[in-house]
PDB file of C-alpha atoms in Angstrom:
ATOM      1  CA  UNK A  64      86.360  76.905  83.239  1.00 86.00           C
ATOM      2  CA  UNK A  65      86.882  80.620  84.196  1.00 95.00           C
ATOM      3  CA  UNK A  66      88.928  81.675  86.808  1.00 97.00           C
ATOM      4  CA  UNK A  67      88.509  84.957  89.026  1.00 98.00           C
ATOM      5  CA  UNK A  68      91.398  87.067  90.079  1.00 98.00           C
ATOM      6  CA  UNK A  69      91.585  90.362  92.621  1.00 98.00           C
ATOM      7  CA  UNK A  70      93.898  93.206  91.117  1.00 98.00           C
ATOM      8  CA  UNK A  71      95.712  94.417  94.210  1.00 98.00           C
ATOM      9  CA  UNK A  72      97.675  97.446  94.430  1.00 98.00           C
ATOM     10  CA  UNK A  73      97.723 100.921  95.675  1.00 96.00           C
ATOM     11  CA  UNK A  74      94.811 103.796  94.898  1.00 97.00           C
ATOM     12  CA  UNK A  75      95.147 105.624  97.705  1.00 96.00           C
ATOM     13  CA  UNK A  76      97.564 109.125  96.740  1.00 95.00           C
ATOM     14  CA  UNK A  77      97.535 107.927  93.011  1.00 95.00           C
ATOM     15  CA  UNK A  78      95.668 109.728  90.384  1.00 95.00           C
ATOM     16  CA  UNK A  79      92.862 107.964  88.383  1.00 96.00           C
ATOM     17  CA  UNK A  80      94.704 106.543  85.544  1.00 96.00           C
ATOM     18  CA  UNK A  81      97.598 105.395  88.114  1.00 96.00           C
ATOM     19  CA  UNK A  82      94.690 103.002  89.823  1.00 97.00           C
ATOM     20  CA  UNK A  83      93.214 101.781  86.635  1.00 97.00           C
ATOM     21  CA  UNK A  84      95.609 101.815  83.766  1.00 97.00           C
ATOM     22  CA  UNK A  85      97.692  98.592  84.677  1.00 98.00           C
ATOM     23  CA  UNK A  86      94.585  97.010  86.283  1.00 98.00           C
ATOM     24  CA  UNK A  87      93.406  97.544  82.240  1.00 98.00           C
ATOM     25  CA  UNK A  88      96.511  96.176  81.173  1.00 98.00           C
ATOM     26  CA  UNK A  89      96.721  92.924  82.827  1.00 98.00           C
ATOM     27  CA  UNK A  90      92.684  92.486  81.897  1.00 98.00           C
ATOM     28  CA  UNK A  91      93.462  92.956  78.141  1.00 98.00           C
ATOM     29  CA  UNK A  92      96.670  90.878  78.844  1.00 97.00           C
ATOM     30  CA  UNK A  93      95.488  87.451  80.465  1.00 97.00           C
ATOM     31  CA  UNK A  94      93.960  84.371  78.809  1.00 96.00           C
ATOM     32  CA  UNK A  95      90.294  85.064  78.088  1.00 96.00           C
ATOM     33  CA  UNK A  96      89.619  82.365  80.802  1.00 96.00           C
ATOM     34  CA  UNK A  97      90.727  84.448  83.469  1.00 98.00           C
ATOM     35  CA  UNK A  98      88.183  87.124  84.723  1.00 98.00           C
ATOM     36  CA  UNK A  99      89.631  90.260  86.709  1.00 98.00           C
ATOM     37  CA  UNK A 100      87.874  91.833  89.812  1.00 98.00           C
ATOM     38  CA  UNK A 101      89.031  95.364  90.181  1.00 98.00           C
ATOM     39  CA  UNK A 102      88.677  97.836  93.318  1.00 98.00           C
ATOM     40  CA  UNK A 103      88.227 100.552  91.117  1.00 97.00           C
ATOM     41  CA  UNK A 104      85.023  98.769  88.995  1.00 97.00           C
ATOM     42  CA  UNK A 105      82.166 100.506  89.190  1.00 96.00           C
ATOM     43  CA  UNK A 106      84.106 103.937  90.945  1.00 96.00           C
ATOM     44  CA  UNK A 107      84.444 106.013  87.856  1.00 94.00           C
ATOM     45  CA  UNK A 108      82.646 108.825  90.162  1.00 95.00           C
ATOM     46  CA  UNK A 109      86.104 108.995  91.912  1.00 96.00           C
ATOM     47  CA  UNK A 110      87.510 110.831  88.449  1.00 94.00           C
ATOM     48  CA  UNK A 111      84.869 112.635  88.309  1.00 93.00           C
ATOM     49  CA  UNK A 112      85.255 114.017  91.611  1.00 93.00           C
ATOM     50  CA  UNK A 113      88.962 114.601  91.829  1.00 95.00           C
ATOM     51  CA  UNK A 114      89.224 116.075  88.650  1.00 90.00           C
ATOM     52  CA  UNK A 115      92.397 115.329  85.727  1.00 85.00           C
ATOM     53  CA  UNK A 116      95.449 114.865  87.409  1.00 90.00           C
ATOM     54  CA  UNK A 117      93.690 114.648  91.058  1.00 95.00           C
ATOM     55  CA  UNK A 118      95.003 112.040  93.775  1.00 96.00           C
ATOM     56  CA  UNK A 119      92.683 109.614  95.187  1.00 97.00           C
ATOM     57  CA  UNK A 120      91.915 110.177  98.877  1.00 96.00           C
ATOM     58  CA  UNK A 121      91.105 107.092 101.462  1.00 95.00           C
ATOM     59  CA  UNK A 122      87.653 106.840 101.086  1.00 96.00           C
ATOM     60  CA  UNK A 123      84.128 109.271 100.110  1.00 96.00           C
ATOM     61  CA  UNK A 124      81.438 109.187 102.177  1.00 96.00           C
ATOM     62  CA  UNK A 125      79.201 110.901  99.566  1.00 96.00           C
ATOM     63  CA  UNK A 126      79.990 107.866  97.170  1.00 96.00           C
ATOM     64  CA  UNK A 127      78.392 104.963  97.999  1.00 95.00           C
ATOM     65  CA  UNK A 128      81.014 102.500  96.561  1.00 95.00           C
ATOM     66  CA  UNK A 129      83.378 104.362  98.087  1.00 97.00           C
ATOM     67  CA  UNK A 130      82.980 104.368 102.010  1.00 97.00           C
ATOM     68  CA  UNK A 131      85.300 102.892 103.926  1.00 97.00           C
ATOM     69  CA  UNK A 132      82.683 100.241 104.730  1.00 98.00           C
ATOM     70  CA  UNK A 133      81.997  99.890 101.086  1.00 98.00           C
ATOM     71  CA  UNK A 134      85.378  99.402 100.147  1.00 98.00           C
ATOM     72  CA  UNK A 135      85.999  96.905 102.976  1.00 97.00           C
ATOM     73  CA  UNK A 136      82.832  94.778 102.579  1.00 98.00           C
ATOM     74  CA  UNK A 137      83.287  94.445  98.637  1.00 98.00           C
ATOM     75  CA  UNK A 138      87.443  94.020  98.688  1.00 98.00           C
ATOM     76  CA  UNK A 139      87.197  91.657 101.740  1.00 98.00           C
ATOM     77  CA  UNK A 140      84.508  89.595  99.952  1.00 98.00           C
ATOM     78  CA  UNK A 141      86.781  89.700  96.491  1.00 98.00           C
ATOM     79  CA  UNK A 142      89.810  88.225  98.114  1.00 98.00           C
ATOM     80  CA  UNK A 143      87.443  85.358  99.876  1.00 98.00           C
ATOM     81  CA  UNK A 144      85.807  84.264  96.355  1.00 98.00           C
ATOM     82  CA  UNK A 145      88.467  84.812  93.922  1.00 98.00           C
ATOM     83  CA  UNK A 146      91.263  81.844  92.755  1.00 98.00           C
ATOM     84  CA  UNK A 147      94.433  84.180  93.173  1.00 98.00           C
ATOM     85  CA  UNK A 148      95.645  87.648  93.449  1.00 98.00           C
ATOM     86  CA  UNK A 149      97.374  89.295  91.199  1.00 98.00           C
ATOM     87  CA  UNK A 150      99.399  92.399  93.324  1.00 98.00           C
ATOM     88  CA  UNK A 151     101.282  95.138  91.460  1.00 97.00           C
ATOM     89  CA  UNK A 152     103.686  97.033  93.578  1.00 95.00           C
ATOM     90  CA  UNK A 153     105.850  98.651  91.239  1.00 95.00           C
ATOM     91  CA  UNK A 154     107.171 102.234  91.867  1.00 93.00           C
ATOM     92  CA  UNK A 155     105.361 102.524  95.156  1.00 92.00           C
ATOM     93  CA  UNK A 156     106.620 105.002  96.933  1.00 90.00           C
ATOM     94  CA  UNK A 157     104.397 104.350 100.480  1.00 93.00           C
ATOM     95  CA  UNK A 158     103.593 101.237 101.958  1.00 90.00           C
ATOM     96  CA  UNK A 159      99.591 100.173 100.603  1.00 94.00           C
ATOM     97  CA  UNK A 160      98.082  99.453 103.583  1.00 95.00           C
ATOM     98  CA  UNK A 161      95.033  98.255 101.998  1.00 96.00           C
ATOM     99  CA  UNK A 162      96.905  95.905  99.703  1.00 97.00           C
ATOM    100  CA  UNK A 163      98.916  94.603 102.569  1.00 97.00           C
ATOM    101  CA  UNK A 164      95.580  93.566 104.508  1.00 97.00           C
ATOM    102  CA  UNK A 165      94.131  92.183 100.759  1.00 98.00           C
ATOM    103  CA  UNK A 166      97.477  89.851 100.677  1.00 98.00           C
ATOM    104  CA  UNK A 167      96.740  88.755 104.689  1.00 97.00           C
ATOM    105  CA  UNK A 168      93.507  87.810 103.774  1.00 98.00           C
ATOM    106  CA  UNK A 169      94.574  86.149 100.757  1.00 98.00           C
ATOM    107  CA  UNK A 170      96.764  84.113 103.057  1.00 97.00           C
ATOM    108  CA  UNK A 171      94.315  83.514 105.543  1.00 97.00           C
ATOM    109  CA  UNK A 172      91.808  81.996 102.685  1.00 98.00           C
ATOM    110  CA  UNK A 173      94.401  79.782 101.659  1.00 97.00           C
ATOM    111  CA  UNK A 174      94.626  81.874  98.078  1.00 98.00           C
ATOM    112  CA  UNK A 175      97.620  82.174  96.157  1.00 98.00           C
ATOM    113  CA  UNK A 176      99.517  85.685  95.200  1.00 98.00           C
ATOM    114  CA  UNK A 177     101.415  86.972  92.333  1.00 98.00           C
ATOM    115  CA  UNK A 178     103.619  90.001  93.287  1.00 98.00           C
ATOM    116  CA  UNK A 179     105.064  92.299  91.456  1.00 97.00           C
ATOM    117  CA  UNK A 180     107.624  94.538  92.514  1.00 96.00           C
ATOM    118  CA  UNK A 181     111.510  95.587  92.488  1.00 95.00           C
ATOM    119  CA  UNK A 182     114.189  94.391  94.460  1.00 91.00           C
ATOM    120  CA  UNK A 183     114.268  97.808  96.342  1.00 92.00           C
ATOM    121  CA  UNK A 184     109.862  98.050  96.713  1.00 89.00           C
ATOM    122  CA  UNK A 185     109.360  99.172 100.123  1.00 89.00           C
ATOM    123  CA  UNK A 186     106.797  96.601 100.232  1.00 92.00           C
ATOM    124  CA  UNK A 187     109.902  93.909 101.118  1.00 89.00           C
ATOM    125  CA  UNK A 188     109.472  92.542 104.383  1.00 92.00           C
ATOM    126  CA  UNK A 189     109.858  88.667 105.806  1.00 92.00           C
ATOM    127  CA  UNK A 190     105.829  88.511 106.283  1.00 92.00           C
ATOM    128  CA  UNK A 191     104.746  89.670 102.716  1.00 92.00           C
ATOM    129  CA  UNK A 192     107.741  87.591 101.026  1.00 93.00           C
ATOM    130  CA  UNK A 193     106.097  84.724 102.746  1.00 93.00           C
ATOM    131  CA  UNK A 194     102.742  85.269 101.965  1.00 94.00           C
ATOM    132  CA  UNK A 195     103.554  86.229  98.265  1.00 95.00           C
ATOM    133  CA  UNK A 196     104.262  82.293  96.633  1.00 95.00           C
ATOM    134  CA  UNK A 197     105.534  83.874  93.553  1.00 97.00           C
ATOM    135  CA  UNK A 198     107.234  87.038  92.307  1.00 96.00           C
ATOM    136  CA  UNK A 199     108.477  88.742  89.686  1.00 96.00           C
ATOM    137  CA  UNK A 200     109.149  92.603  88.412  1.00 97.00           C
ATOM    138  CA  UNK A 201     107.048  93.339  85.569  1.00 97.00           C
ATOM    139  CA  UNK A 202     103.536  92.963  84.799  1.00 98.00           C
ATOM    140  CA  UNK A 203     104.220  90.841  81.920  1.00 98.00           C
ATOM    141  CA  UNK A 204     105.929  88.283  83.925  1.00 97.00           C
ATOM    142  CA  UNK A 205     103.004  88.389  86.471  1.00 98.00           C
ATOM    143  CA  UNK A 206     100.925  87.745  83.687  1.00 97.00           C
ATOM    144  CA  UNK A 207     102.604  84.915  82.698  1.00 95.00           C
ATOM    145  CA  UNK A 208     102.875  83.226  86.159  1.00 96.00           C
ATOM    146  CA  UNK A 209      99.032  83.625  86.925  1.00 97.00           C
ATOM    147  CA  UNK A 210      98.572  81.762  83.584  1.00 96.00           C
ATOM    148  CA  UNK A 211     101.012  79.025  84.690  1.00 95.00           C
ATOM    149  CA  UNK A 212      99.617  78.692  87.896  1.00 96.00           C
ATOM    150  CA  UNK A 213      95.385  78.744  86.734  1.00 96.00           C
ATOM    151  CA  UNK A 214      95.770  77.103  83.070  1.00 93.00           C
ATOM    152  CA  UNK A 215      95.811  73.793  82.638  1.00 87.00           C
ATOM    153  CA  UNK A 216      98.003  71.720  80.306  1.00 84.00           C
ATOM    154  CA  UNK A 217      96.558  72.305  77.000  1.00 80.00           C
ATOM    155  CA  UNK A 218      95.578  75.620  77.466  1.00 82.00           C
ATOM    156  CA  UNK A 219      98.626  77.165  79.017  1.00 80.00           C
ATOM    157  CA  UNK A 220     100.896  75.370  75.803  1.00 82.00           C
ATOM    158  CA  UNK A 221      98.413  77.175  73.598  1.00 83.00           C
ATOM    159  CA  UNK A 222      98.950  80.689  75.203  1.00 79.00           C
ATOM    160  CA  UNK A 223     102.813  79.773  75.092  1.00 83.00           C
ATOM    161  CA  UNK A 224     102.852  78.845  71.430  1.00 84.00           C
ATOM    162  CA  UNK A 225     100.432  81.484  70.585  1.00 82.00           C
ATOM    163  CA  UNK A 226     102.984  84.557  72.283  1.00 76.00           C
TER     164      UNK A 226
END
């Protein structure tokens, strides 16, 4: 049985690496039955556009997958079809409006949310606290929570035994 997990987190204002590195880490460290959906998939043209060390903008009208309409359409579709959201707010310096919207969509679609953030994170708010059913402060702990949430007993026991 395969599970789909949407990898939500800030993009605007980050470098391409900051927006993608943690998503690659999660993708390569979850059980193989968990498939990830990154909002950055198919968007390497952004890296070429902004250059090394450049900051990602809110949207790009000249990139078909990065217009505001395309971003909203695919992200909404991904949240609707996924089994769970994995949210990374670690190190956030400003509120990620898009990620907050994705959490709200997940709540409306009754999708569980695993949220990774520090105790003093800017995304601490009663409404987000309520919508995030699982919380921790490292990606590794978040991956374990995600696996404990989605995997059947035997498969989870095998994952734990191999770590």
